[in-house]
CSV table of C-alpha atoms and ligand atoms in Angstrom, one decimal:
chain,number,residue,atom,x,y,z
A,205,UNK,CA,-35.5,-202.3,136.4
A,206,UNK,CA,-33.0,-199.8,134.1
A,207,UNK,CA,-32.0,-200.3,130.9
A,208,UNK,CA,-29.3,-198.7,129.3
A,209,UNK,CA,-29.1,-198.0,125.3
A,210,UNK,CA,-25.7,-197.3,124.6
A,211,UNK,CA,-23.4,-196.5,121.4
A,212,UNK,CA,-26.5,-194.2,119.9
A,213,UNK,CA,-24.5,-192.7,117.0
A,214,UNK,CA,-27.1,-190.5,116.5
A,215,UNK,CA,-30.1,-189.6,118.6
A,216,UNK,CA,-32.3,-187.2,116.5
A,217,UNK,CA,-36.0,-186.0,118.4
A,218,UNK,CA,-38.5,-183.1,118.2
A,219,UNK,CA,-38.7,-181.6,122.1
A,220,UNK,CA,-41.9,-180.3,123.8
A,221,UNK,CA,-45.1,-181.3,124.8
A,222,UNK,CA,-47.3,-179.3,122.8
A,223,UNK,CA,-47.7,-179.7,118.7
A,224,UNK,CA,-45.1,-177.1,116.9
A,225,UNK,CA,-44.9,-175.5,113.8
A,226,UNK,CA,-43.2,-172.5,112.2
A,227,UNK,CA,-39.4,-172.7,112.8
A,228,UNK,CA,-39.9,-174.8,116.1
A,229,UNK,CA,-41.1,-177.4,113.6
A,230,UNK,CA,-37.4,-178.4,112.4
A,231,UNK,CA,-35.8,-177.8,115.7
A,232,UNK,CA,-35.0,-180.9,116.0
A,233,UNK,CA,-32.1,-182.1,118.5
A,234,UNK,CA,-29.3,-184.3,117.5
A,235,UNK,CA,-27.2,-185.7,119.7
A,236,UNK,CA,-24.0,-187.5,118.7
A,237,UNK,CA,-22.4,-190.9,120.3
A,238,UNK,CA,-25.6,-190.9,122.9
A,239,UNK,CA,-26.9,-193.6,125.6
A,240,UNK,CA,-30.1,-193.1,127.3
A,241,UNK,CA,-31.0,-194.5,130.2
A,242,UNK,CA,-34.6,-196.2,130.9
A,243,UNK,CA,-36.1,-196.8,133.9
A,244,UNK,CA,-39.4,-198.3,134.5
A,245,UNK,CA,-41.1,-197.7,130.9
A,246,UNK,CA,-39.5,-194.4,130.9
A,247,UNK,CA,-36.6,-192.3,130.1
A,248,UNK,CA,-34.9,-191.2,133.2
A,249,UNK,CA,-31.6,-189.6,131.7
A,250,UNK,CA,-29.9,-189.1,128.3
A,251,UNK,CA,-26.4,-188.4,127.9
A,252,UNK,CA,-23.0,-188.5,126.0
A,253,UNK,CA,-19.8,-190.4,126.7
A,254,UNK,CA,-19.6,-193.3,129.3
A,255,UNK,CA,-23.2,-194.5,129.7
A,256,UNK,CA,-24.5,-195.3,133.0
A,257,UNK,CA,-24.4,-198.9,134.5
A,258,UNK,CA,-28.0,-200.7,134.6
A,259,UNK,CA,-29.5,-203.8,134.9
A,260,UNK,CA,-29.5,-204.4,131.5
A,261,UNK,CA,-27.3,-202.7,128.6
A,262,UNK,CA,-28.8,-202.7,125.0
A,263,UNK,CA,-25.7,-202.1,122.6
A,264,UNK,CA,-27.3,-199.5,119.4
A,265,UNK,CA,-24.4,-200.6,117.3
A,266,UNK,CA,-23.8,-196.5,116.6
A,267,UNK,CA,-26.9,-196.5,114.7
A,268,UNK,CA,-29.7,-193.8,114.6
A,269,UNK,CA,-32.2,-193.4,117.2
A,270,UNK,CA,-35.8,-191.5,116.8
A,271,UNK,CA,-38.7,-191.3,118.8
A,272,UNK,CA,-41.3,-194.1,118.4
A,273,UNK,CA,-43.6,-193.3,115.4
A,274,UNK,CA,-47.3,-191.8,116.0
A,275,UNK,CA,-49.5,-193.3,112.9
A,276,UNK,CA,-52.3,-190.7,114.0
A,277,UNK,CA,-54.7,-191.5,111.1
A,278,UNK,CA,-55.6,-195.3,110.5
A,279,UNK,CA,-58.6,-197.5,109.5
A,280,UNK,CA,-56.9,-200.6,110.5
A,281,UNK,CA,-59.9,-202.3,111.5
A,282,UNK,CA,-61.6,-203.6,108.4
A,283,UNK,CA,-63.1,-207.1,106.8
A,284,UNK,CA,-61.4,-208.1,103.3
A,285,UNK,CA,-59.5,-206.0,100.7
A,286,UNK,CA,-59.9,-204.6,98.1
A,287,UNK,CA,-57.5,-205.1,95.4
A,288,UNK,CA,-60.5,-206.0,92.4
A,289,UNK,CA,-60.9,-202.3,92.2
A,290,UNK,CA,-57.3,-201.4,90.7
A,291,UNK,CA,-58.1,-202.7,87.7
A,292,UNK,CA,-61.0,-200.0,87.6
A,293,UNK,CA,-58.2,-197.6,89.1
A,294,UNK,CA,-56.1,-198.0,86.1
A,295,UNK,CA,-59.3,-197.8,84.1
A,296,UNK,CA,-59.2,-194.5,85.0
A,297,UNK,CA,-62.3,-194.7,87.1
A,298,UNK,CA,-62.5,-191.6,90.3
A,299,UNK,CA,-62.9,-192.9,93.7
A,300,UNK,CA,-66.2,-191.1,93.7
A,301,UNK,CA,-67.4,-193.3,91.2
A,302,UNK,CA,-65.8,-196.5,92.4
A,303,UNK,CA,-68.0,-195.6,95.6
A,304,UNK,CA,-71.0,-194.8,93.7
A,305,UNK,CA,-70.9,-198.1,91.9
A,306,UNK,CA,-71.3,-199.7,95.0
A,307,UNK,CA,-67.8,-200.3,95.8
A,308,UNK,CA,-65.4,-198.4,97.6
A,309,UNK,CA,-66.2,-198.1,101.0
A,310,UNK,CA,-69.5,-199.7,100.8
A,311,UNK,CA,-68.0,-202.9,99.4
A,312,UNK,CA,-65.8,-203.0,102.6
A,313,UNK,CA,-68.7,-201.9,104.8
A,314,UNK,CA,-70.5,-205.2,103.5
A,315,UNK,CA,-67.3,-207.3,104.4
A,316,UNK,CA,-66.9,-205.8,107.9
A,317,UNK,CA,-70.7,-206.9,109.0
A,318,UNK,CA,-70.3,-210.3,107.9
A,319,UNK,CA,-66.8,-210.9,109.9
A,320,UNK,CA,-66.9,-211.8,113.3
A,321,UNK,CA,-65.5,-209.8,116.3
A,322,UNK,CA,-62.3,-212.7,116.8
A,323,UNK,CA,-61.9,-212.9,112.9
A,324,UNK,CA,-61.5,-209.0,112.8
A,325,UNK,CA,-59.2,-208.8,115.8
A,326,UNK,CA,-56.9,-211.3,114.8
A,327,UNK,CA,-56.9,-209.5,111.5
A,328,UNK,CA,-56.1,-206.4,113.3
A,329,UNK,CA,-52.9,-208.1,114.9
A,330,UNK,CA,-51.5,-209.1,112.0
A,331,UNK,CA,-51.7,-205.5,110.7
A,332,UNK,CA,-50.9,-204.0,113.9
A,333,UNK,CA,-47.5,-206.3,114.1
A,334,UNK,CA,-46.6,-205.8,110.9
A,335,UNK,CA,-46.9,-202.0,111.2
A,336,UNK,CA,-44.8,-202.1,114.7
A,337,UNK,CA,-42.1,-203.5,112.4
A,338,UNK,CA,-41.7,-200.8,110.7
A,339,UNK,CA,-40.9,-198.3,113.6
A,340,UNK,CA,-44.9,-197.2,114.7
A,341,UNK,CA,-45.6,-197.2,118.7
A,342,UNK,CA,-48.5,-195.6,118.8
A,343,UNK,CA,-51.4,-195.1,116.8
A,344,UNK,CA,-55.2,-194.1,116.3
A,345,UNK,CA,-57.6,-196.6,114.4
A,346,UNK,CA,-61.4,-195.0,113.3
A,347,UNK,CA,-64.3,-197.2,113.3
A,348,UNK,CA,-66.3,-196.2,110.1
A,349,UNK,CA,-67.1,-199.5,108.1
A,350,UNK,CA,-70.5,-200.5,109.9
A,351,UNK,CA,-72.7,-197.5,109.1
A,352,UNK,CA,-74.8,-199.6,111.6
A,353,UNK,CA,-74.2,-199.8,115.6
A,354,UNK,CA,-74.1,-203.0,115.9
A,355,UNK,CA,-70.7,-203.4,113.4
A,356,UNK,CA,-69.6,-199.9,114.3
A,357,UNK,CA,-69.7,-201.3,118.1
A,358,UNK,CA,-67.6,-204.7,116.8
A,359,UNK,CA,-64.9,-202.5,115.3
A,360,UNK,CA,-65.0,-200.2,118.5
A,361,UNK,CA,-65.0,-203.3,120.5
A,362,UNK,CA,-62.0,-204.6,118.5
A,363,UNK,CA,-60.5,-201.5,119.2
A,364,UNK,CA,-60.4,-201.6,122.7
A,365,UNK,CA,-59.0,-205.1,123.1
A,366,UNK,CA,-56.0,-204.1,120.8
A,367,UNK,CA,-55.5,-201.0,123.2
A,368,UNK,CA,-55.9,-203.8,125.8
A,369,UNK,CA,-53.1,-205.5,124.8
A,370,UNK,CA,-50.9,-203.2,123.3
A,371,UNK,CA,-51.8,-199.7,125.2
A,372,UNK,CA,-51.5,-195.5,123.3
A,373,UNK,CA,-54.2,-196.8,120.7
A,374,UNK,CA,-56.4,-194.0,120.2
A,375,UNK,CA,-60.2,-194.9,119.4
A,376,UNK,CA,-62.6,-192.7,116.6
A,377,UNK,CA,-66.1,-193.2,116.0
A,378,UNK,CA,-66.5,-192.6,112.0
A,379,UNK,CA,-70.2,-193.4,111.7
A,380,UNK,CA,-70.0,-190.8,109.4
A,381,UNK,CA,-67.6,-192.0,106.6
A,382,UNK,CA,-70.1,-192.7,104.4
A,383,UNK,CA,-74.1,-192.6,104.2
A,384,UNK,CA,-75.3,-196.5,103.9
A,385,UNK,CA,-77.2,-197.8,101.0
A,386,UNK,CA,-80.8,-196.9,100.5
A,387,UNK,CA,-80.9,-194.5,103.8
A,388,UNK,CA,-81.8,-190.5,103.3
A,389,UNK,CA,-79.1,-188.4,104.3
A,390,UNK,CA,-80.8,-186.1,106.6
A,391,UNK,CA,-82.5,-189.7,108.5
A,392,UNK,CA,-78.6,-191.1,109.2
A,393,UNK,CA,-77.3,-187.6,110.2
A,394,UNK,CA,-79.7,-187.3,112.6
A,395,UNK,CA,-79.6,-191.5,113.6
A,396,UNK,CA,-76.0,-190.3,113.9
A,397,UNK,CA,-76.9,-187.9,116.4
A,398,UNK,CA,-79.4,-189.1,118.4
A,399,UNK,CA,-78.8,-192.4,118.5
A,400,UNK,CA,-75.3,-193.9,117.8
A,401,UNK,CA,-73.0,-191.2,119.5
A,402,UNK,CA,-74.8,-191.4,122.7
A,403,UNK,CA,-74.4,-195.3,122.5
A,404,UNK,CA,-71.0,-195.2,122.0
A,405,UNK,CA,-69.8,-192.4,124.2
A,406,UNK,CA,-71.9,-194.3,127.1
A,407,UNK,CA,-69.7,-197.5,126.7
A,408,UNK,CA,-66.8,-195.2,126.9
A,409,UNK,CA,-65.5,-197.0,122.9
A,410,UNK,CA,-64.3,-194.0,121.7
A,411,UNK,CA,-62.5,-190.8,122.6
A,412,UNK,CA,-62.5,-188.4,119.5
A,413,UNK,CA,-65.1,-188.4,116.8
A,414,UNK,CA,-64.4,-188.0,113.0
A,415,UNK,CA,-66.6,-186.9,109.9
A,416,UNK,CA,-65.8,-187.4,106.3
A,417,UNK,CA,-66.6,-183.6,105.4
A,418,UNK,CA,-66.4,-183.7,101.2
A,419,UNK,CA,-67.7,-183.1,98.2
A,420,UNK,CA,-70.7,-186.3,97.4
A,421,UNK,CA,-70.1,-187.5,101.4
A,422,UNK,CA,-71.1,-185.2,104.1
A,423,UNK,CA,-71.4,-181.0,103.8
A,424,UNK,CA,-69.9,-179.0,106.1
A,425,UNK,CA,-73.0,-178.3,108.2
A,426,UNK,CA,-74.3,-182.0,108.6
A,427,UNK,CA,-70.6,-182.5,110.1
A,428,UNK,CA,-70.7,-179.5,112.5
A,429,UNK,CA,-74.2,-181.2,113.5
A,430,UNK,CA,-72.3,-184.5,114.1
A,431,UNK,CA,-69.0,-183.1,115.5
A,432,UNK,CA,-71.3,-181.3,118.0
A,433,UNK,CA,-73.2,-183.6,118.7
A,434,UNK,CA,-70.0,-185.7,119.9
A,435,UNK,CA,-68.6,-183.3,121.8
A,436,UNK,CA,-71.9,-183.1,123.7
A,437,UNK,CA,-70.8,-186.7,124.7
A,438,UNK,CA,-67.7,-186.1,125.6
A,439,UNK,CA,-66.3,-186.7,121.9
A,440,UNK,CA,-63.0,-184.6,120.6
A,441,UNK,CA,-64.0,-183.5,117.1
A,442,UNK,CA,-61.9,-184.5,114.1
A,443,UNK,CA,-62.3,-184.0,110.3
A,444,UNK,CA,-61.9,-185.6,106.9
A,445,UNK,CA,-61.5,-182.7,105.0
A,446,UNK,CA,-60.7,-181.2,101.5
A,447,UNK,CA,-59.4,-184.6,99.7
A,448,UNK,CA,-61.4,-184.3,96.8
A,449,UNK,CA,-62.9,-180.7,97.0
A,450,UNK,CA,-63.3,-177.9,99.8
A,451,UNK,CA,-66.2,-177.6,100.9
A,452,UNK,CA,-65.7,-175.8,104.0
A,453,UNK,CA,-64.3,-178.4,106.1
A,454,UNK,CA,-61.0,-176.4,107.4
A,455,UNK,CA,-64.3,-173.8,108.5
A,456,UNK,CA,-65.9,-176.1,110.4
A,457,UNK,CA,-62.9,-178.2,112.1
A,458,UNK,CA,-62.4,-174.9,113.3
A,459,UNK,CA,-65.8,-173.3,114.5
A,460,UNK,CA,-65.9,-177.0,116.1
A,461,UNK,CA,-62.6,-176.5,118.0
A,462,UNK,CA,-61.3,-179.8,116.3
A,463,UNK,CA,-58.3,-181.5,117.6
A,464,UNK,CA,-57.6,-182.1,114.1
A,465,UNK,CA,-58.4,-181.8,110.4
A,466,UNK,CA,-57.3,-184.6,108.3
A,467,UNK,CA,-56.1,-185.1,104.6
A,468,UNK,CA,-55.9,-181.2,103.0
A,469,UNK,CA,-54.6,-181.8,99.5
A,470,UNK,CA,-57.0,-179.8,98.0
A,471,UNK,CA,-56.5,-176.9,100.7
A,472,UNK,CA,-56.0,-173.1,99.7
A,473,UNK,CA,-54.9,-170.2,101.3
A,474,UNK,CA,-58.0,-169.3,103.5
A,475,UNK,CA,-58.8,-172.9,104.9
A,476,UNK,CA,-55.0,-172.3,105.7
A,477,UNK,CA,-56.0,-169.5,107.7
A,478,UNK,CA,-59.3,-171.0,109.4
A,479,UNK,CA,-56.7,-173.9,110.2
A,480,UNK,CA,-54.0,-171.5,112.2
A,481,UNK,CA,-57.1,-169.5,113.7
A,482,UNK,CA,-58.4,-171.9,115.4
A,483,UNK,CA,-55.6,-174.0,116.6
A,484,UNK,CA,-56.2,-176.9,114.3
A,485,UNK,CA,-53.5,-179.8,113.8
A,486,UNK,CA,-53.2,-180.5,109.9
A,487,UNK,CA,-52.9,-184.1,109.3
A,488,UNK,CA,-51.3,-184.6,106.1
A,489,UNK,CA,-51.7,-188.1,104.2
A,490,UNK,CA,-49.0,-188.4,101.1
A,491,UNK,CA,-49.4,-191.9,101.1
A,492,UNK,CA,-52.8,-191.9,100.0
A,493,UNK,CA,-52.1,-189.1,97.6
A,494,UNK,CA,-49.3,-191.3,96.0
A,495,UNK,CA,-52.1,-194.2,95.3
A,496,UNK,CA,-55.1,-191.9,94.4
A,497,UNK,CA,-52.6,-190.2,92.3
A,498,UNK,CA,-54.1,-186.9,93.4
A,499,UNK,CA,-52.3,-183.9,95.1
A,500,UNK,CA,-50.4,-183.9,98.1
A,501,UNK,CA,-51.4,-180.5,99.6
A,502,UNK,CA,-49.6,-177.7,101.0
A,503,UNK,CA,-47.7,-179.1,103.7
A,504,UNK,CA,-45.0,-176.2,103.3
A,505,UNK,CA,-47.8,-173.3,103.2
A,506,UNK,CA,-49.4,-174.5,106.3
A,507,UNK,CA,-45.7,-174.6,108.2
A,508,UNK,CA,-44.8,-171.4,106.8
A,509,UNK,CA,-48.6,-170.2,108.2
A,510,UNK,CA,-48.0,-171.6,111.8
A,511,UNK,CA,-50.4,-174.6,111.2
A,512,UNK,CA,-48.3,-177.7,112.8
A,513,UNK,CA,-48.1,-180.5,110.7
A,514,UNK,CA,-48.8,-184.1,111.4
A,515,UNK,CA,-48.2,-187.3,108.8
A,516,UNK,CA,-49.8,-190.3,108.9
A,517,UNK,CA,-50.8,-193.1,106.6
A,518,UNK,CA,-54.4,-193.0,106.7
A,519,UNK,CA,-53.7,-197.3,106.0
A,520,UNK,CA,-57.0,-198.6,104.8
A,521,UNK,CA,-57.9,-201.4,101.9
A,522,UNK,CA,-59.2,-198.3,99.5
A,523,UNK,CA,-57.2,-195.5,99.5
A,524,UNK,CA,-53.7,-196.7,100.3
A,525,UNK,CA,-53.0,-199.6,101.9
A,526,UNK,CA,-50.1,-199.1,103.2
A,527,UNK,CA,-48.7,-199.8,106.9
A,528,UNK,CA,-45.5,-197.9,106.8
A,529,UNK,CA,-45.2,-194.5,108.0
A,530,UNK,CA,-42.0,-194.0,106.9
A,531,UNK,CA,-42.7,-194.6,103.4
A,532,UNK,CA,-45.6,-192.0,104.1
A,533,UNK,CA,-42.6,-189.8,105.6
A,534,UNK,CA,-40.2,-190.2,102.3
A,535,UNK,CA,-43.4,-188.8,100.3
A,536,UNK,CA,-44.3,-185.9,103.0
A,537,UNK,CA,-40.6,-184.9,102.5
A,538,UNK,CA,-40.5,-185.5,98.9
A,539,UNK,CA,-43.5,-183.7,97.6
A,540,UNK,CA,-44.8,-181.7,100.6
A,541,UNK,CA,-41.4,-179.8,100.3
A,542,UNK,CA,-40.7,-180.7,104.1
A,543,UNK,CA,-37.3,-181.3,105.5
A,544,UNK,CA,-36.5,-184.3,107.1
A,545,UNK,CA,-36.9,-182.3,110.6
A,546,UNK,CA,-39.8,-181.5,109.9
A,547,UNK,CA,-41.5,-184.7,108.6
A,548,UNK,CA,-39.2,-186.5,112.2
A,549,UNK,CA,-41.4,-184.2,113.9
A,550,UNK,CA,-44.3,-184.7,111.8
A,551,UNK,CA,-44.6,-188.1,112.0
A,552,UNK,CA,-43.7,-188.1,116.2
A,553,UNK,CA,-44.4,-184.7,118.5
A,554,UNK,CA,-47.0,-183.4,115.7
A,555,UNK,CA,-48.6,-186.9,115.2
A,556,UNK,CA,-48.6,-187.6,119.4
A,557,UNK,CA,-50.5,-184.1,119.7
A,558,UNK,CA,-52.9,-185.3,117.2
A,559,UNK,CA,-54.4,-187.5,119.2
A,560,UNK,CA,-54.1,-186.1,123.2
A,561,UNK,CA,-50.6,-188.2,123.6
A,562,UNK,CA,-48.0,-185.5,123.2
A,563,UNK,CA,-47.9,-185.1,126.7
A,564,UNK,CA,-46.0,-188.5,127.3
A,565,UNK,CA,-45.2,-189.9,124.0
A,566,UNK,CA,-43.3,-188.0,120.6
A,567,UNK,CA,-39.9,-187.3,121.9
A,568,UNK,CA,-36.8,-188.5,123.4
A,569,UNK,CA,-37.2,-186.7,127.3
A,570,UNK,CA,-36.3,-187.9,130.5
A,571,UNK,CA,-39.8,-187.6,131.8
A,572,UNK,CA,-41.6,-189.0,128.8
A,573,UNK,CA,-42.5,-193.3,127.7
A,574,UNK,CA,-39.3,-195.0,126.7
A,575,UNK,CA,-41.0,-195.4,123.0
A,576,UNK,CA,-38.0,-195.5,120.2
A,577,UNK,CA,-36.9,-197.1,117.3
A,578,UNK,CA,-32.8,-197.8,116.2
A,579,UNK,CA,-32.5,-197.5,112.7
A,580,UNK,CA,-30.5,-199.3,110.1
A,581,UNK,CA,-29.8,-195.6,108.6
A,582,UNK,CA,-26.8,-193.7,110.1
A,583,UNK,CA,-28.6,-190.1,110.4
A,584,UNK,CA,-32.1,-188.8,109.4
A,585,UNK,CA,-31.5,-188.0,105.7
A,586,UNK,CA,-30.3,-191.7,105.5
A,587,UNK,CA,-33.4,-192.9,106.5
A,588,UNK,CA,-36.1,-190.8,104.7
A,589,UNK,CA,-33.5,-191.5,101.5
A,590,UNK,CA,-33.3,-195.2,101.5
A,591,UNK,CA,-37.2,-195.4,101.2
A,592,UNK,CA,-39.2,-199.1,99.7
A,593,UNK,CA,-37.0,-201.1,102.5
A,594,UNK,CA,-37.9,-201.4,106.2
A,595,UNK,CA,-34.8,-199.8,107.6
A,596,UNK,CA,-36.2,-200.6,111.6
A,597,UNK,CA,-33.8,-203.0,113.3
A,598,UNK,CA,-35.6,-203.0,116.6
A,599,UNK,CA,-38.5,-201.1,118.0
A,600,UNK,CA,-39.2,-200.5,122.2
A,601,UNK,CA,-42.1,-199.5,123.8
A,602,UNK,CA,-41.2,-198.7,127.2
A,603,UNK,CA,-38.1,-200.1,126.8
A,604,UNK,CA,-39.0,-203.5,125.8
A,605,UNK,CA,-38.6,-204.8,122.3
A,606,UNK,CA,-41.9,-205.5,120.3
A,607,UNK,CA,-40.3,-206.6,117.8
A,608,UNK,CA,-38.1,-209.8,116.4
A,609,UNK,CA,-37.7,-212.4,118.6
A,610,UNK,CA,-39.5,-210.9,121.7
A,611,UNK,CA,-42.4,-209.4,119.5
A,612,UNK,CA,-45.4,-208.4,121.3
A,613,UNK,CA,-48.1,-211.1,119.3
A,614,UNK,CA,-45.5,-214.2,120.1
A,615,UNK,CA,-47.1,-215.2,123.4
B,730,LIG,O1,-59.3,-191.7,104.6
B,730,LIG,N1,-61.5,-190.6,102.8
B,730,LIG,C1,-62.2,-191.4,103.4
B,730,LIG,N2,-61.9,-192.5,103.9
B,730,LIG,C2,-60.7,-193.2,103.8
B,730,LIG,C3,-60.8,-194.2,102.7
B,730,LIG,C4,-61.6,-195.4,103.1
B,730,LIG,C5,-61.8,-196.4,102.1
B,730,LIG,O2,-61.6,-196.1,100.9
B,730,LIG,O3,-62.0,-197.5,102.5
B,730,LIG,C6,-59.6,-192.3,103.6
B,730,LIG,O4,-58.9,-192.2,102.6
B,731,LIG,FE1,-58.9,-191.6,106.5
């Protein structure tokens, strides 16, 4: 089976394999008046003029085309919301406090144990479809509202079917996200590591394992014990890091060898330098910085520094929920001082690499998955300018639509 997409009026992608920063992080390609070929889930050709014939021709209507989004940071698996606490937002009460009252994360920790595996799942579909529509073909979703094993293994579980059914969905254990009520710190650390990574890893439910390293969660050293505790398992370490305070979390995402470090608006110049030292991916989440009303980091430092840069959304009922990485891509750009090019790459190569995908998934190569989205937006700038609107007209993963008509949850 080919497909061709034809009348691309612009095809704009990062190139590579391998996470970029530096100047290679805005090198993106454009290509004018384009048609790519598919064949078989992937991209076999890409060219200008005539297109090749095929079995099937999708016309682009001389639209933009991009890669398929990587959402590389998400907690999309969660029971109830939690819009009671922006009334105590605008009250001008911290997250910290809204979490030491008993709320916050806790508060959705109690509604995730008392929902049942289907009730979660289907909840996850709704999310998950809602999210495709907005251009996102591949993503990573964090357990990290059980704080026990057996919920922790029902959003693992929940995980796995969505990755079932829809396939590059990246699985994080987050035991660690927050300590549960009434338990001594040092007794979960160590429950953490004795107990619930080895059940998980054995049931193979999750490939990378994530801490929330901050200030009033868990220190630096209780999340190197984790992180290496995981990787004894077979885990990849990730971190939470530096979104309220450092605390040495670049440090230790780095003496761990961490795929990733995630958050960083409170990051200075030498967790910077642990960062490009040891090869870490910054994950940068403006989304959540534009509802916390905190900073948004320094996205342009760590380019200019050789860190590459990821974006993601981070979507989760406390801290922004919100399912669109584009919007998350309009507030990179705006307020991380990032080009376009850079937030494209960002928010596809960068985000893939994140989470052990780059090697099939983040660009527009013959060789690579036939993910991509056509935009209503004529050219890049058009798209990260005309933010608040969902500018996707039609989203492929491996050349099918998922979305409209023919979406993925219609069956
Ligand atoms: O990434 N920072 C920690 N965890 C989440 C928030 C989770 C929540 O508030 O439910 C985050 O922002
Ligand atoms: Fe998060």
């Amino acid at each position: 089976m080919k497909r061709v997409f034809s009348n691309i009026g612009v095809l704009t992608t990062a190139t590579g394999s391998v996470a970029v920063s530096g100047k290679a992080q805005s090198a993106v390609q454009t290509t004018e008046n384009a048609w790519l070929l598919e064949q078989n889930g992937s991209i076999a050709a890409i060219g200008t003029g005539n297109p090749p014939a095929a079995d099937e021709a999708i016309d682009c209507g001389g639209k933009l085309v991009t890669p398929g989004l990587v959402d590389c940071h998400t907690h999309l698996v969660f029971g109830g919301w939690r819009e009671h606490e922006l009334a105590m937002k605008l009250a001008g009460k911290t997250y910290l406090e809204i979490l030491a009252a008993g709320g916050g994360i806790l508060s959705t920790v109690r509604e995730t144990r008392k929902a049942s595996e289907d009730a979660l799942y289907q909840k996850t579909c709704g999310l998950l479809s809602e999210m495709l529509a907005h251009g996102t073909t591949a993503l990573e979703i964090k357990s990290g509202y059980g704080l026990d094993l057996e919920t922790e293994q029902k959003q693992l579980r929940v995980i796995r079917r969505i990755k079932e059914r829809f396939s590059d969905v990246a699985a994080t254990f987050l035991g660690a996200h927050a300590f549960p009520e009434g338990m001594d710190h040092e007794a979960y650390v160590e429950w953490l590591c004795e107990t619930a990574i080895p059940a998980i890893a054995e049931d193979g439910l999750a490939e990378f394992c994530d801490v929330f390293c901050d200030d009033g969660v868990f220190t630096a050293e209780q999340s190197l014990r984790i992180l290496n505790a995981g990787k004894r398992y077979g885990l990849t370490p990730k971190l939470h890091a530096d979104e309220i305070k450092e605390i040495g979390g670049t440090q230790a995402a780095a003496r761990v060898g961490a795929i990733s470090c995630d958050h960083l608006s409170e990051t200075g110049a030498d967790g910077i330098r642990a960062l490009r030292d040891g090869g870490v991916i910054a994950v940068m989440l403006p989304a959540t910085s534009f509802y916390l009303k905190k900073p948004y980091g320094d996205f342009r430092g760590m380019i200019d520094a050789g860190v590459p840069v990821a974006v993601a959304t981070d979507m989760n009922p406390g801290s922004t929920p919100n399912l669109s990485l584009p919007f998350a891509m309009t507030a990179g750009c705006l307020y991380g001082r990032l080009t376009p090019e850079e937030i494209l790459t960002a928010a596809t190569l960068n985000g893939a690499a994140a989470i052990g995908m780059a090697d099939r998934l983040g660009t527009l190569e013959p060789g690579k998955q036939a993910d991509l989205v056509v935009w209503d937006a004529a050219n890049l700038d058009q798209l990260i300018y005309r933010y608040g609107t969902n500018r996707a007209a039609a989203v492929y993963k491996r050349g099918m639509r998922i979305t409209g008509k023919e979406n993925l949850w219609n069956d």
